[in-house]
PDB file of C-alpha atoms in Angstrom:
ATOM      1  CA  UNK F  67       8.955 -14.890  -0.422  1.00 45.00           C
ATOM      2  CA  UNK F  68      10.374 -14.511  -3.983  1.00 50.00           C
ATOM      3  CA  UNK F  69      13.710 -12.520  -3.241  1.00 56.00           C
ATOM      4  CA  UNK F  70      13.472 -10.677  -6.972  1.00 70.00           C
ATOM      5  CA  UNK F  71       9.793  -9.900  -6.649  1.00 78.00           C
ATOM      6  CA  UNK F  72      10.110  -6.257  -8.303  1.00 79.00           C
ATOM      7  CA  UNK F  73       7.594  -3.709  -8.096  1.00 75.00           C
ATOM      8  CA  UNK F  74       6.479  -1.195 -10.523  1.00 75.00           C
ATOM      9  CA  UNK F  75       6.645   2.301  -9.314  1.00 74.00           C
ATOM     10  CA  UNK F  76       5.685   5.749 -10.935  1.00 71.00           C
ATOM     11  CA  UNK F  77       8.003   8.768 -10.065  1.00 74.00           C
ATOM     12  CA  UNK F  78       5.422  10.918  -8.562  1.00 68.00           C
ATOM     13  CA  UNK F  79       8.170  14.348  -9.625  1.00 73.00           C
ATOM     14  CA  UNK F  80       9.133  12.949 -13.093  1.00 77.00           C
ATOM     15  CA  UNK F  81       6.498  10.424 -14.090  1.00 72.00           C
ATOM     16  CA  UNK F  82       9.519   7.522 -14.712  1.00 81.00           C
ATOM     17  CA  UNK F  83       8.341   3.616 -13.750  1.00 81.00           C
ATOM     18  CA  UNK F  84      10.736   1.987 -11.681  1.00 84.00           C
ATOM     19  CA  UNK F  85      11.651  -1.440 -11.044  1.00 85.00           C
ATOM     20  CA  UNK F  86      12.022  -1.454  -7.177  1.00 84.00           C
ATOM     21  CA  UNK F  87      13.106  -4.663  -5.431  1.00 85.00           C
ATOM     22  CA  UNK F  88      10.863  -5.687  -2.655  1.00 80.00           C
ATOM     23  CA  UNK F  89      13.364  -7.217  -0.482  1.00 82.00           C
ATOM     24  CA  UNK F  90      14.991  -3.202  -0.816  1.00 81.00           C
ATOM     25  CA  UNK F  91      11.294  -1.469  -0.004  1.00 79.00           C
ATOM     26  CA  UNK F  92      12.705   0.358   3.262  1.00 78.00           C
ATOM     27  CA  UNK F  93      16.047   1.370   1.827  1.00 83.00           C
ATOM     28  CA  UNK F  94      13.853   4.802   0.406  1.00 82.00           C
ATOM     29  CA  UNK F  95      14.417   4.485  -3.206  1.00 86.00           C
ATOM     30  CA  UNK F  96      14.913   6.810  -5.404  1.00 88.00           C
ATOM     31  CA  UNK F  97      14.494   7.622  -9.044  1.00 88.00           C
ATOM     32  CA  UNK F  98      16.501   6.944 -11.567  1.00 90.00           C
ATOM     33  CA  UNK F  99      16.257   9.283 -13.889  1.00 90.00           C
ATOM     34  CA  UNK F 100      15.475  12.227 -11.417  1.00 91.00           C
ATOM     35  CA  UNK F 101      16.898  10.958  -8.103  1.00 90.00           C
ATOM     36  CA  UNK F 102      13.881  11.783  -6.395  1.00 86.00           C
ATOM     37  CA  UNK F 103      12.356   9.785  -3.367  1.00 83.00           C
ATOM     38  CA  UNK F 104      10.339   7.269  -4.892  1.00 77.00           C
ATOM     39  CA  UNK F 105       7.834   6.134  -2.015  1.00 74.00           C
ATOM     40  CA  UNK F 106       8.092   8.925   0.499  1.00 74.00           C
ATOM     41  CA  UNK F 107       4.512   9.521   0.894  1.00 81.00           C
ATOM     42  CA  UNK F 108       2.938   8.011  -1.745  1.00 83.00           C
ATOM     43  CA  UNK F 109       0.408   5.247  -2.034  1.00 89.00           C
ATOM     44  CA  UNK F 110       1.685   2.150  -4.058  1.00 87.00           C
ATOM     45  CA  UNK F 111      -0.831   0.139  -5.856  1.00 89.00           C
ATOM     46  CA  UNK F 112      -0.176  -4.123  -4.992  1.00 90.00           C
ATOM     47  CA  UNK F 113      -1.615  -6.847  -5.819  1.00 91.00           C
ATOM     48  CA  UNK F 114      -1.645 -10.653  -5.612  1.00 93.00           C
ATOM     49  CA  UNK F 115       1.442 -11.199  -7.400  1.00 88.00           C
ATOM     50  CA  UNK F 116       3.636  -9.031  -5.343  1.00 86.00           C
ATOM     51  CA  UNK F 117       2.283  -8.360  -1.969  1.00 90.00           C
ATOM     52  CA  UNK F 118       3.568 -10.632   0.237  1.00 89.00           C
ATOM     53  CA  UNK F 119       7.046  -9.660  -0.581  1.00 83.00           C
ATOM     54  CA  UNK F 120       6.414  -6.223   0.395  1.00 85.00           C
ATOM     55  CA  UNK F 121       4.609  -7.278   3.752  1.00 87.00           C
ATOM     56  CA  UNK F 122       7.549  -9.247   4.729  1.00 84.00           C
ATOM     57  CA  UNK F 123       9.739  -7.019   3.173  1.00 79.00           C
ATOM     58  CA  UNK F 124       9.120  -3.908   5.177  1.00 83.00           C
ATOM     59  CA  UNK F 125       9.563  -2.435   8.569  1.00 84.00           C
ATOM     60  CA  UNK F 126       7.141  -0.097   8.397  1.00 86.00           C
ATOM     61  CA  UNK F 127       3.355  -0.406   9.741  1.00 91.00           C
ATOM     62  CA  UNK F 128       2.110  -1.111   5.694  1.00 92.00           C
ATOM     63  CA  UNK F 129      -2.229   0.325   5.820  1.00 96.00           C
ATOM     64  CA  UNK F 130      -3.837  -1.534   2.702  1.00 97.00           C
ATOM     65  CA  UNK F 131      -6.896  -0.189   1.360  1.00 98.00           C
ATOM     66  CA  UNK F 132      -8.960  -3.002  -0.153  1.00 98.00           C
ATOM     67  CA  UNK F 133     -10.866  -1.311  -2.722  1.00 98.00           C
ATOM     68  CA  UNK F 134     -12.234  -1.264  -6.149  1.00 97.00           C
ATOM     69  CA  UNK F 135     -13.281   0.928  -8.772  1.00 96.00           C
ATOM     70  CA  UNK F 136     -16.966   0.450  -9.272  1.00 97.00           C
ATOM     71  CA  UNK F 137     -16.948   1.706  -5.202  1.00 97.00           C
ATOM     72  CA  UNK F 138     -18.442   5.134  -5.177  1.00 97.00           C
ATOM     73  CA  UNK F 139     -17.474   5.647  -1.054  1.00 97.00           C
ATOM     74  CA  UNK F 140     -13.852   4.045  -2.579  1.00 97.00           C
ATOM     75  CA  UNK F 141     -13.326   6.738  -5.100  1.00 97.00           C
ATOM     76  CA  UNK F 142     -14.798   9.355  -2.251  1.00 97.00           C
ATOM     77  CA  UNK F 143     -11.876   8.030  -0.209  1.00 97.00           C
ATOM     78  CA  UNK F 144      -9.116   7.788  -2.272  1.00 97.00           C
ATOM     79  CA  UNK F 145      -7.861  11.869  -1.809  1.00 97.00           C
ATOM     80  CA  UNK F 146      -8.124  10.874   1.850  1.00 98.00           C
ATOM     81  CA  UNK F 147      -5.812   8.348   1.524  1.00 97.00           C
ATOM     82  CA  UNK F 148      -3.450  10.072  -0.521  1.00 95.00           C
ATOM     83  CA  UNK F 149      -3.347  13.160   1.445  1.00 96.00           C
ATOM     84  CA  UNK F 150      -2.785  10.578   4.927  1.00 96.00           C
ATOM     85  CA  UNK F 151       0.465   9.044   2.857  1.00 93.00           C
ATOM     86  CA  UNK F 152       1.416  12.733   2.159  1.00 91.00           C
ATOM     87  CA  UNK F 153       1.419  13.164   5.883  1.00 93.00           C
ATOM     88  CA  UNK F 154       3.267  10.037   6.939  1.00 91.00           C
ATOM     89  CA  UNK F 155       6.104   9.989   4.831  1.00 86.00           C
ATOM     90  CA  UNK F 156       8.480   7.443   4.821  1.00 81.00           C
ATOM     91  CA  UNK F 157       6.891   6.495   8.532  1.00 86.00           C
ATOM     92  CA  UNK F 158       3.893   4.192   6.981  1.00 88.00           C
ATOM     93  CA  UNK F 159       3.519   2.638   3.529  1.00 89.00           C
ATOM     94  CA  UNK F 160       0.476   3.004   2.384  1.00 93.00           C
ATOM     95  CA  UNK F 161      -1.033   0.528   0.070  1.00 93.00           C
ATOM     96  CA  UNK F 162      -4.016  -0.518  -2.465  1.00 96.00           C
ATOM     97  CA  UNK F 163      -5.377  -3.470  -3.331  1.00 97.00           C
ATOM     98  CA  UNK F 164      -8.448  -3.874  -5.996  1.00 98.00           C
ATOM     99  CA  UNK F 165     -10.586  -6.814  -4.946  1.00 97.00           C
ATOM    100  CA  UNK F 166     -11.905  -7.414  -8.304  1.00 97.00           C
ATOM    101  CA  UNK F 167      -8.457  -7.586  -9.699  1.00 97.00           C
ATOM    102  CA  UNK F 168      -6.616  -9.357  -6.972  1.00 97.00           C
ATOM    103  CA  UNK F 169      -9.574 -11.563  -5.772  1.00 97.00           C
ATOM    104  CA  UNK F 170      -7.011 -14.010  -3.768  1.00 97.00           C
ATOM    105  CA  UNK F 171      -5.855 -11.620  -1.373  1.00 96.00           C
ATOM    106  CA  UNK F 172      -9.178 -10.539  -0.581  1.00 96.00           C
ATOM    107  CA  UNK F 173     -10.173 -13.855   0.389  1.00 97.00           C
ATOM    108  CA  UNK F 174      -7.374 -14.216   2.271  1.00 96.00           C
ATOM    109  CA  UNK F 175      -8.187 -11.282   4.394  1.00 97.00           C
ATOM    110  CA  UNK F 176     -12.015 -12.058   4.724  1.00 97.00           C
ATOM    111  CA  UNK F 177     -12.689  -8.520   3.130  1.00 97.00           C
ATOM    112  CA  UNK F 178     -16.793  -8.413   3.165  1.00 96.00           C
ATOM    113  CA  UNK F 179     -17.533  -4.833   2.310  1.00 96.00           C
ATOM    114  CA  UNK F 180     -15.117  -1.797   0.705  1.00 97.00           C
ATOM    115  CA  UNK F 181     -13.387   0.164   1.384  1.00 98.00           C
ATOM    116  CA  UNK F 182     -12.134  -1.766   4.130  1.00 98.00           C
ATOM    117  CA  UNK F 183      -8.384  -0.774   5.415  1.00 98.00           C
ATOM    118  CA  UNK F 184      -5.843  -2.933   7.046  1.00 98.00           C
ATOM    119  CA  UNK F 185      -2.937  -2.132   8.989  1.00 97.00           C
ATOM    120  CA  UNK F 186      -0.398  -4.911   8.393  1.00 95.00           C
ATOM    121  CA  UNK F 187       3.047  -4.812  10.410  1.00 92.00           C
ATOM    122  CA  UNK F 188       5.704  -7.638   9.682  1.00 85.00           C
ATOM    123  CA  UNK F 189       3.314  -9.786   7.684  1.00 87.00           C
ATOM    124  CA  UNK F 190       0.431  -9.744   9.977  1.00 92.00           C
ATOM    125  CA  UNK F 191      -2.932  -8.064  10.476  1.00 95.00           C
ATOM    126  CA  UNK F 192      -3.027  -5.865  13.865  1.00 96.00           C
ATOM    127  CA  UNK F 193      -6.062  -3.434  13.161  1.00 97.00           C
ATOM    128  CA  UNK F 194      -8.976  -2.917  10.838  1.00 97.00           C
ATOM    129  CA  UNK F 195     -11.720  -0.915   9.672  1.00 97.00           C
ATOM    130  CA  UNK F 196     -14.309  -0.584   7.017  1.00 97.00           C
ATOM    131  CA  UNK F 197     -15.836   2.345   5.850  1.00 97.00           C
ATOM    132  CA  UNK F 198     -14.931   5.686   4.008  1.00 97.00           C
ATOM    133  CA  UNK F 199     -12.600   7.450   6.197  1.00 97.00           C
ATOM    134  CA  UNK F 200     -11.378  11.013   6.674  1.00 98.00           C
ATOM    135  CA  UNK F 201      -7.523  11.637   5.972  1.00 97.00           C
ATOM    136  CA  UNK F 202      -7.178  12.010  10.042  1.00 97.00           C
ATOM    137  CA  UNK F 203      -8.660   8.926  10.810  1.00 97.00           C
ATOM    138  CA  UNK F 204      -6.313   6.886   8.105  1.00 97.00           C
ATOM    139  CA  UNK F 205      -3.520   8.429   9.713  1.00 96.00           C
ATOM    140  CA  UNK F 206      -4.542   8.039  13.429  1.00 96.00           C
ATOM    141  CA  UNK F 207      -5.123   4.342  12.343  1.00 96.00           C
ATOM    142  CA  UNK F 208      -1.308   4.091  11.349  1.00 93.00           C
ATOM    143  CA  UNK F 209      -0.398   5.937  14.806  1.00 88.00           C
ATOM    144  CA  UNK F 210      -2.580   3.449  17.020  1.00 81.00           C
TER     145      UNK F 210
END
């Protein structure tokens, strides 16, 4: 793991990109320009380049949703899975990955059909499931 992997993330109060060491992914960031949580419930896009060193990174079950934007049952799911980060805070981080832009990782996890989700804790798969799914079921998948 590259210890100054940094990841981009939006403010989702002010709108300000951060640079967000991996390695510091469960110390609950926040803003700086608002001081804001940055990741408390909200879905952070990852992708080849950077996603190992949040896997390994975190503490936290991490639910990737392997998608991509040509997917019509992807874009059906997407408030889903916003609306299940909304409701598990800072207890999940939940993740996307687009397979056409980030084509190694989605070898690497075999993914055959999208959306396909993945729960991921400490680096390794434990549970997965393809197929639009309701914000309930996303977050029941995290709970399980």
């Amino acid at each position: 793991m590259n210890d100054d992997t940094r990841l981009h993330a939006a403010c989702p109060h002010c709108g300000a990109t951060n640079r967000v060491p991996a390695t510091r992914i469960d110390e609950h960031p926040n803003c700086g320009r608002c001081g804001k949580p940055l990741l408390d419930g909200q879905v952070l896009a990852l992708t080849d380049a950077d996603f190992d060193a949040v896997a390994l990174a975190t503490d936290r079950p991490m639910l990737v949703d392997f998608w991509a934007a040509w997917c019509g049952p992807c874009r059906m799911m997407a408030p889903a899975f916003a609306q299940a980060a909304q409701q598990l805070g800072d207890r999940a981080l939940l993740v996307k990955v687009d397979t056409d832009a980030n084509p190694q990782l989605a070898q690497r996890y075999a993914i055959r059909s999208i959306p396909t989700l993945v729960k991921v804790v400490q680096g390794r798969e434990v549970a997965r499931t393809s197929g639009a799914q309701p914000a309930g079921a996303i977050v029941q998948m995290v709970a399980g």
